[in-house]
Amino acid sequence: MSNALARMRFHNIAALLIDLDGTLLDTVADLAAAANGVRADAGLPPLPQARIATFVGKGADVLIHRALTDSADGQAPEALFAAGRRSFDAHYLRENGRSARPYDGVREGLDAFRARGLRLACVTNKPQRFADDLLARQQLADRFEIVIGGDALPLRKPDPLPLVHVAERFGLPVQRCLMLGDSGNDALAARAAGMPVLLVPYGYNEGHDVAAIDCDGIVESLLNVADLLD
């Protein structure tokens, strides 16, 4: 945590909205295994895990398009994508949580937030059933009052709708909620919602440095965030 950020304080925050992949949990090994399963089913060779990590961040559909085309901007033909969608669901159902692990400071940070009486939500672009299963397998589900998956609402991050939706369910103005994520998607959604946002540097962010993202600060871990809340 930088000296400038250490002097920063977030006042009157009552709730934290936290991203899942790349913020709470390192899930890239599971995602890569499922994505390479999709490629194998399509008769394509596997991609390195580091390459697939740059495809993570905009939800399962985008990951499938990128995995099938090996391109960040790729769009697979409709029939190929439809088959890839079915294939991904089958592979990820098996892989989800197999190698995932919490990042350092996650469990301690969540405990610190709860000790302060903060309300917690997980807001992710991962499909709802996979998000629920993963949090349960990692024994984190009970930490969150609300879990919003990428298919739970008509729009997902970077649209502000999931963040505004959670704030409304909490009965709080967006200014009293803090978004914590690892990517431009999280920051864009928060900015559009009028919500403060902090980012962690260890996530995926499609292979780009989070230092270039418009946010309110970068923190080393969730545990550091607790120190910033008055």
mmCIF file of C-alpha atoms in Angstrom:
data_model
loop_
_atom_site.group_PDB
_atom_site.id
_atom_site.type_symbol
_atom_site.label_atom_id
_atom_site.label_comp_id
_atom_site.label_asym_id
_atom_site.label_seq_id
_atom_site.Cartn_x
_atom_site.Cartn_y
_atom_site.Cartn_z
ATOM 1 C CA MET A 1 0.000 0.000 0.000
ATOM 2 C CA SER A 2 1.495 3.335 -1.084
ATOM 3 C CA ASN A 3 2.136 6.183 1.344
ATOM 4 C CA ALA A 4 -0.443 8.299 -0.491
ATOM 5 C CA LEU A 5 -3.059 5.579 -0.172
ATOM 6 C CA ALA A 6 -2.129 4.971 3.445
ATOM 7 C CA ARG A 7 -3.152 8.576 4.147
ATOM 8 C CA MET A 8 -6.461 8.099 2.342
ATOM 9 C CA ARG A 9 -9.561 7.338 4.331
ATOM 10 C CA PHE A 10 -12.968 6.246 3.120
ATOM 11 C CA HIS A 11 -15.617 7.769 5.362
ATOM 12 C CA ASN A 12 -19.093 6.475 6.038
ATOM 13 C CA ILE A 13 -18.685 3.262 4.033
ATOM 14 C CA ALA A 14 -21.323 0.724 5.083
ATOM 15 C CA ALA A 15 -20.922 -2.005 2.456
ATOM 16 C CA LEU A 16 -18.276 -3.625 0.286
ATOM 17 C CA LEU A 17 -18.984 -5.075 -3.151
ATOM 18 C CA ILE A 18 -16.206 -7.506 -4.064
ATOM 19 C CA ASP A 19 -15.321 -9.147 -7.372
ATOM 20 C CA LEU A 20 -14.656 -12.902 -7.419
ATOM 21 C CA ASP A 21 -12.147 -14.083 -10.056
ATOM 22 C CA GLY A 22 -8.813 -12.337 -9.617
ATOM 23 C CA THR A 23 -9.889 -10.497 -6.450
ATOM 24 C CA LEU A 24 -11.116 -13.084 -3.969
ATOM 25 C CA LEU A 25 -9.858 -16.244 -5.649
ATOM 26 C CA ASP A 26 -7.143 -17.256 -8.079
ATOM 27 C CA THR A 27 -9.260 -19.310 -10.472
ATOM 28 C CA VAL A 28 -7.233 -19.172 -13.662
ATOM 29 C CA ALA A 29 -6.110 -22.823 -13.556
ATOM 30 C CA ASP A 30 -9.730 -24.000 -13.460
ATOM 31 C CA LEU A 31 -10.784 -21.569 -16.185
ATOM 32 C CA ALA A 32 -7.838 -22.557 -18.380
ATOM 33 C CA ALA A 33 -8.629 -26.250 -17.996
ATOM 34 C CA ALA A 34 -12.235 -25.643 -19.042
ATOM 35 C CA ALA A 35 -11.252 -23.338 -21.909
ATOM 36 C CA ASN A 36 -8.754 -25.867 -23.219
ATOM 37 C CA GLY A 37 -11.459 -28.509 -22.935
ATOM 38 C CA VAL A 38 -13.566 -26.340 -25.237
ATOM 39 C CA ARG A 39 -10.666 -26.085 -27.675
ATOM 40 C CA ALA A 40 -10.058 -29.839 -27.574
ATOM 41 C CA ASP A 41 -13.721 -30.525 -28.314
ATOM 42 C CA ALA A 42 -13.436 -28.164 -31.286
ATOM 43 C CA GLY A 43 -10.317 -29.957 -32.558
ATOM 44 C CA LEU A 44 -7.962 -27.151 -31.534
ATOM 45 C CA PRO A 45 -4.641 -27.463 -29.651
ATOM 46 C CA PRO A 46 -4.409 -26.218 -26.049
ATOM 47 C CA LEU A 47 -3.284 -22.711 -25.170
ATOM 48 C CA PRO A 48 -0.864 -21.839 -22.346
ATOM 49 C CA GLN A 49 -2.532 -20.958 -19.063
ATOM 50 C CA ALA A 50 -0.848 -17.540 -19.106
ATOM 51 C CA ARG A 51 -2.475 -16.817 -22.464
ATOM 52 C CA ILE A 52 -5.938 -17.807 -21.256
ATOM 53 C CA ALA A 53 -5.442 -15.639 -18.165
ATOM 54 C CA THR A 54 -5.457 -12.589 -20.459
ATOM 55 C CA PHE A 55 -8.884 -13.666 -21.740
ATOM 56 C CA VAL A 56 -10.514 -13.616 -18.277
ATOM 57 C CA GLY A 57 -12.565 -10.711 -17.003
ATOM 58 C CA LYS A 58 -15.646 -10.164 -19.136
ATOM 59 C CA GLY A 59 -17.621 -13.295 -18.339
ATOM 60 C CA ALA A 60 -17.870 -16.821 -19.686
ATOM 61 C CA ASP A 61 -19.242 -15.949 -23.133
ATOM 62 C CA VAL A 62 -16.355 -13.611 -23.917
ATOM 63 C CA LEU A 63 -13.868 -16.148 -22.555
ATOM 64 C CA ILE A 64 -15.308 -18.814 -24.878
ATOM 65 C CA HIS A 65 -15.103 -16.542 -27.933
ATOM 66 C CA ARG A 66 -11.527 -15.613 -27.072
ATOM 67 C CA ALA A 67 -10.501 -19.203 -26.340
ATOM 68 C CA LEU A 68 -11.942 -20.482 -29.617
ATOM 69 C CA THR A 69 -10.296 -17.744 -31.690
ATOM 70 C CA ASP A 70 -7.136 -17.181 -29.603
ATOM 71 C CA SER A 71 -7.831 -13.468 -29.855
ATOM 72 C CA ALA A 72 -8.898 -10.830 -27.327
ATOM 73 C CA ASP A 73 -11.263 -9.403 -29.953
ATOM 74 C CA GLY A 74 -12.269 -12.724 -31.464
ATOM 75 C CA GLN A 75 -15.835 -13.694 -32.329
ATOM 76 C CA ALA A 76 -16.341 -17.361 -33.059
ATOM 77 C CA PRO A 77 -18.946 -18.327 -35.684
ATOM 78 C CA GLU A 78 -22.406 -18.764 -34.169
ATOM 79 C CA ALA A 79 -22.532 -22.561 -34.436
ATOM 80 C CA LEU A 80 -19.005 -22.966 -33.079
ATOM 81 C CA PHE A 81 -19.746 -20.666 -30.164
ATOM 82 C CA ALA A 82 -22.986 -22.479 -29.313
ATOM 83 C CA ALA A 83 -21.126 -25.789 -29.197
ATOM 84 C CA GLY A 84 -18.347 -24.120 -27.198
ATOM 85 C CA ARG A 85 -20.861 -22.764 -24.691
ATOM 86 C CA ARG A 86 -22.226 -26.265 -24.042
ATOM 87 C CA SER A 87 -18.709 -27.671 -23.883
ATOM 88 C CA PHE A 88 -17.522 -25.015 -21.442
ATOM 89 C CA ASP A 89 -20.418 -25.621 -19.078
ATOM 90 C CA ALA A 90 -19.658 -29.348 -19.001
ATOM 91 C CA HIS A 91 -15.916 -28.884 -18.472
ATOM 92 C CA TYR A 92 -16.213 -26.074 -15.945
ATOM 93 C CA LEU A 93 -18.788 -27.978 -13.933
ATOM 94 C CA ARG A 94 -15.995 -30.500 -13.351
ATOM 95 C CA GLU A 95 -13.116 -28.018 -12.962
ATOM 96 C CA ASN A 96 -14.788 -25.242 -10.948
ATOM 97 C CA GLY A 97 -12.959 -24.989 -7.615
ATOM 98 C CA ARG A 98 -10.567 -27.855 -8.284
ATOM 99 C CA SER A 99 -7.436 -25.684 -8.203
ATOM 100 C CA ALA A 100 -8.870 -22.333 -7.060
ATOM 101 C CA ARG A 101 -7.439 -20.753 -3.932
ATOM 102 C CA PRO A 102 -8.027 -17.535 -1.986
ATOM 103 C CA TYR A 103 -5.411 -14.841 -2.386
ATOM 104 C CA ASP A 104 -3.363 -13.844 0.641
ATOM 105 C CA GLY A 105 -5.341 -11.718 3.056
ATOM 106 C CA VAL A 106 -8.761 -12.620 1.677
ATOM 107 C CA ARG A 107 -10.130 -14.619 4.599
ATOM 108 C CA GLU A 108 -8.560 -12.233 7.108
ATOM 109 C CA GLY A 109 -9.888 -9.225 5.235
ATOM 110 C CA LEU A 110 -13.426 -10.598 5.078
ATOM 111 C CA ASP A 111 -13.305 -11.335 8.795
ATOM 112 C CA ALA A 112 -12.112 -7.775 9.462
ATOM 113 C CA PHE A 113 -14.946 -6.328 7.383
ATOM 114 C CA ARG A 114 -17.519 -8.378 9.242
ATOM 115 C CA ALA A 115 -16.017 -7.376 12.584
ATOM 116 C CA ARG A 116 -16.592 -3.742 11.571
ATOM 117 C CA GLY A 117 -20.237 -4.490 10.808
ATOM 118 C CA LEU A 118 -19.858 -3.949 7.059
ATOM 119 C CA ARG A 119 -22.351 -5.571 4.721
ATOM 120 C CA LEU A 120 -20.752 -7.713 2.024
ATOM 121 C CA ALA A 121 -21.746 -8.641 -1.517
ATOM 122 C CA CYS A 122 -19.890 -10.564 -4.190
ATOM 123 C CA VAL A 123 -20.474 -9.076 -7.651
ATOM 124 C CA THR A 124 -19.006 -11.143 -10.458
ATOM 125 C CA ASN A 125 -19.391 -11.762 -14.181
ATOM 126 C CA LYS A 126 -19.107 -15.504 -13.540
ATOM 127 C CA PRO A 127 -22.440 -17.286 -14.179
ATOM 128 C CA GLN A 128 -24.512 -17.436 -11.010
ATOM 129 C CA ARG A 129 -24.490 -21.203 -10.496
ATOM 130 C CA PHE A 130 -20.724 -21.381 -10.886
ATOM 131 C CA ALA A 131 -20.202 -18.421 -8.540
ATOM 132 C CA ASP A 132 -22.445 -19.962 -5.887
ATOM 133 C CA ASP A 133 -20.766 -23.373 -6.190
ATOM 134 C CA LEU A 134 -17.265 -21.903 -6.055
ATOM 135 C CA LEU A 135 -17.902 -19.766 -2.982
ATOM 136 C CA ALA A 136 -19.474 -22.752 -1.244
ATOM 137 C CA ARG A 137 -16.513 -25.018 -2.083
ATOM 138 C CA GLN A 138 -14.120 -22.416 -0.727
ATOM 139 C CA GLN A 139 -16.237 -21.998 2.422
ATOM 140 C CA LEU A 140 -16.762 -18.318 1.661
ATOM 141 C CA ALA A 141 -20.470 -18.321 0.830
ATOM 142 C CA ASP A 142 -21.513 -17.454 4.371
ATOM 143 C CA ARG A 143 -19.416 -14.285 4.290
ATOM 144 C CA PHE A 144 -21.713 -12.654 1.727
ATOM 145 C CA GLU A 145 -25.242 -11.390 2.193
ATOM 146 C CA ILE A 146 -25.695 -11.098 -1.581
ATOM 147 C CA VAL A 147 -24.029 -12.843 -4.533
ATOM 148 C CA ILE A 148 -24.747 -11.448 -8.009
ATOM 149 C CA GLY A 149 -23.563 -13.539 -10.957
ATOM 150 C CA GLY A 150 -23.058 -12.345 -14.502
ATOM 151 C CA ASP A 151 -26.362 -13.807 -15.683
ATOM 152 C CA ALA A 152 -28.460 -12.737 -12.677
ATOM 153 C CA LEU A 153 -29.445 -9.385 -14.207
ATOM 154 C CA PRO A 154 -30.009 -8.129 -17.769
ATOM 155 C CA LEU A 155 -26.612 -6.358 -17.744
ATOM 156 C CA ARG A 156 -23.264 -7.114 -16.107
ATOM 157 C CA LYS A 157 -20.058 -5.220 -15.367
ATOM 158 C CA PRO A 158 -18.815 -2.853 -16.788
ATOM 159 C CA ASP A 159 -22.440 -1.717 -16.768
ATOM 160 C CA PRO A 160 -23.274 -0.164 -13.372
ATOM 161 C CA LEU A 161 -26.556 -2.098 -13.017
ATOM 162 C CA PRO A 162 -25.215 -4.904 -10.731
ATOM 163 C CA LEU A 163 -23.620 -2.372 -8.367
ATOM 164 C CA VAL A 164 -26.683 -0.126 -8.239
ATOM 165 C CA HIS A 165 -28.865 -3.206 -7.743
ATOM 166 C CA VAL A 166 -26.836 -4.325 -4.722
ATOM 167 C CA ALA A 167 -26.845 -0.846 -3.185
ATOM 168 C CA GLU A 168 -30.632 -0.731 -3.539
ATOM 169 C CA ARG A 169 -31.010 -4.150 -1.935
ATOM 170 C CA PHE A 170 -28.845 -2.980 0.947
ATOM 171 C CA GLY A 171 -30.962 0.171 1.216
ATOM 172 C CA LEU A 172 -27.847 2.315 0.867
ATOM 173 C CA PRO A 173 -26.836 5.189 -1.413
ATOM 174 C CA VAL A 174 -24.077 4.140 -3.811
ATOM 175 C CA GLN A 175 -21.686 6.602 -2.129
ATOM 176 C CA ARG A 176 -21.792 4.479 1.042
ATOM 177 C CA CYS A 177 -20.700 1.366 -0.865
ATOM 178 C CA LEU A 178 -17.129 0.582 -1.939
ATOM 179 C CA MET A 179 -16.313 -1.584 -4.968
ATOM 180 C CA LEU A 180 -13.213 -3.766 -4.697
ATOM 181 C CA GLY A 181 -11.941 -5.484 -7.831
ATOM 182 C CA ASP A 182 -8.998 -6.262 -10.063
ATOM 183 C CA SER A 183 -9.899 -4.899 -13.473
ATOM 184 C CA GLY A 184 -11.088 -2.077 -15.664
ATOM 185 C CA ASN A 185 -14.513 -3.724 -15.703
ATOM 186 C CA ASP A 186 -14.845 -3.186 -11.959
ATOM 187 C CA ALA A 187 -13.609 0.392 -12.126
ATOM 188 C CA LEU A 188 -15.828 1.336 -15.070
ATOM 189 C CA ALA A 189 -18.897 -0.093 -13.363
ATOM 190 C CA ALA A 190 -18.115 1.757 -10.143
ATOM 191 C CA ARG A 191 -17.421 5.064 -11.852
ATOM 192 C CA ALA A 192 -20.669 4.802 -13.820
ATOM 193 C CA ALA A 193 -22.558 4.011 -10.613
ATOM 194 C CA GLY A 194 -20.952 6.897 -8.705
ATOM 195 C CA MET A 195 -19.330 4.457 -6.275
ATOM 196 C CA PRO A 196 -15.744 4.641 -4.939
ATOM 197 C CA VAL A 197 -13.485 1.826 -6.140
ATOM 198 C CA LEU A 198 -10.222 0.216 -5.077
ATOM 199 C CA LEU A 199 -8.277 -2.335 -7.111
ATOM 200 C CA VAL A 200 -5.852 -5.123 -6.234
ATOM 201 C CA PRO A 201 -2.755 -5.563 -8.443
ATOM 202 C CA TYR A 202 -2.590 -9.363 -8.522
ATOM 203 C CA GLY A 203 -5.662 -10.216 -10.611
ATOM 204 C CA TYR A 204 -6.199 -10.698 -14.322
ATOM 205 C CA ASN A 205 -7.355 -7.416 -15.953
ATOM 206 C CA GLU A 206 -6.919 -9.004 -19.391
ATOM 207 C CA GLY A 207 -3.141 -8.864 -19.059
ATOM 208 C CA HIS A 208 -2.912 -5.097 -18.491
ATOM 209 C CA ASP A 209 -1.415 -3.173 -15.558
ATOM 210 C CA VAL A 210 -4.081 -1.890 -13.149
ATOM 211 C CA ALA A 211 -1.949 1.195 -12.491
ATOM 212 C CA ALA A 212 -3.333 2.715 -15.695
ATOM 213 C CA ILE A 213 -6.961 2.361 -14.581
ATOM 214 C CA ASP A 214 -9.006 5.257 -13.220
ATOM 215 C CA CYS A 215 -9.688 4.197 -9.631
ATOM 216 C CA ASP A 216 -9.393 5.574 -6.105
ATOM 217 C CA GLY A 217 -6.347 3.515 -5.219
ATOM 218 C CA ILE A 218 -4.561 0.180 -5.453
ATOM 219 C CA VAL A 219 -4.267 -2.026 -2.375
ATOM 220 C CA GLU A 220 -2.057 -5.045 -1.855
ATOM 221 C CA SER A 221 -4.781 -7.196 -0.315
ATOM 222 C CA LEU A 222 -8.277 -7.165 1.132
ATOM 223 C CA LEU A 223 -6.789 -6.915 4.586
ATOM 224 C CA ASN A 224 -5.256 -3.543 3.658
ATOM 225 C CA VAL A 225 -8.702 -2.212 2.782
ATOM 226 C CA ALA A 226 -9.895 -2.623 6.361
ATOM 227 C CA ASP A 227 -7.196 -0.196 7.473
ATOM 228 C CA LEU A 228 -8.596 2.511 5.171
ATOM 229 C CA LEU A 229 -12.154 2.437 6.483
ATOM 230 C CA ASP A 230 -13.125 4.895 9.196
#
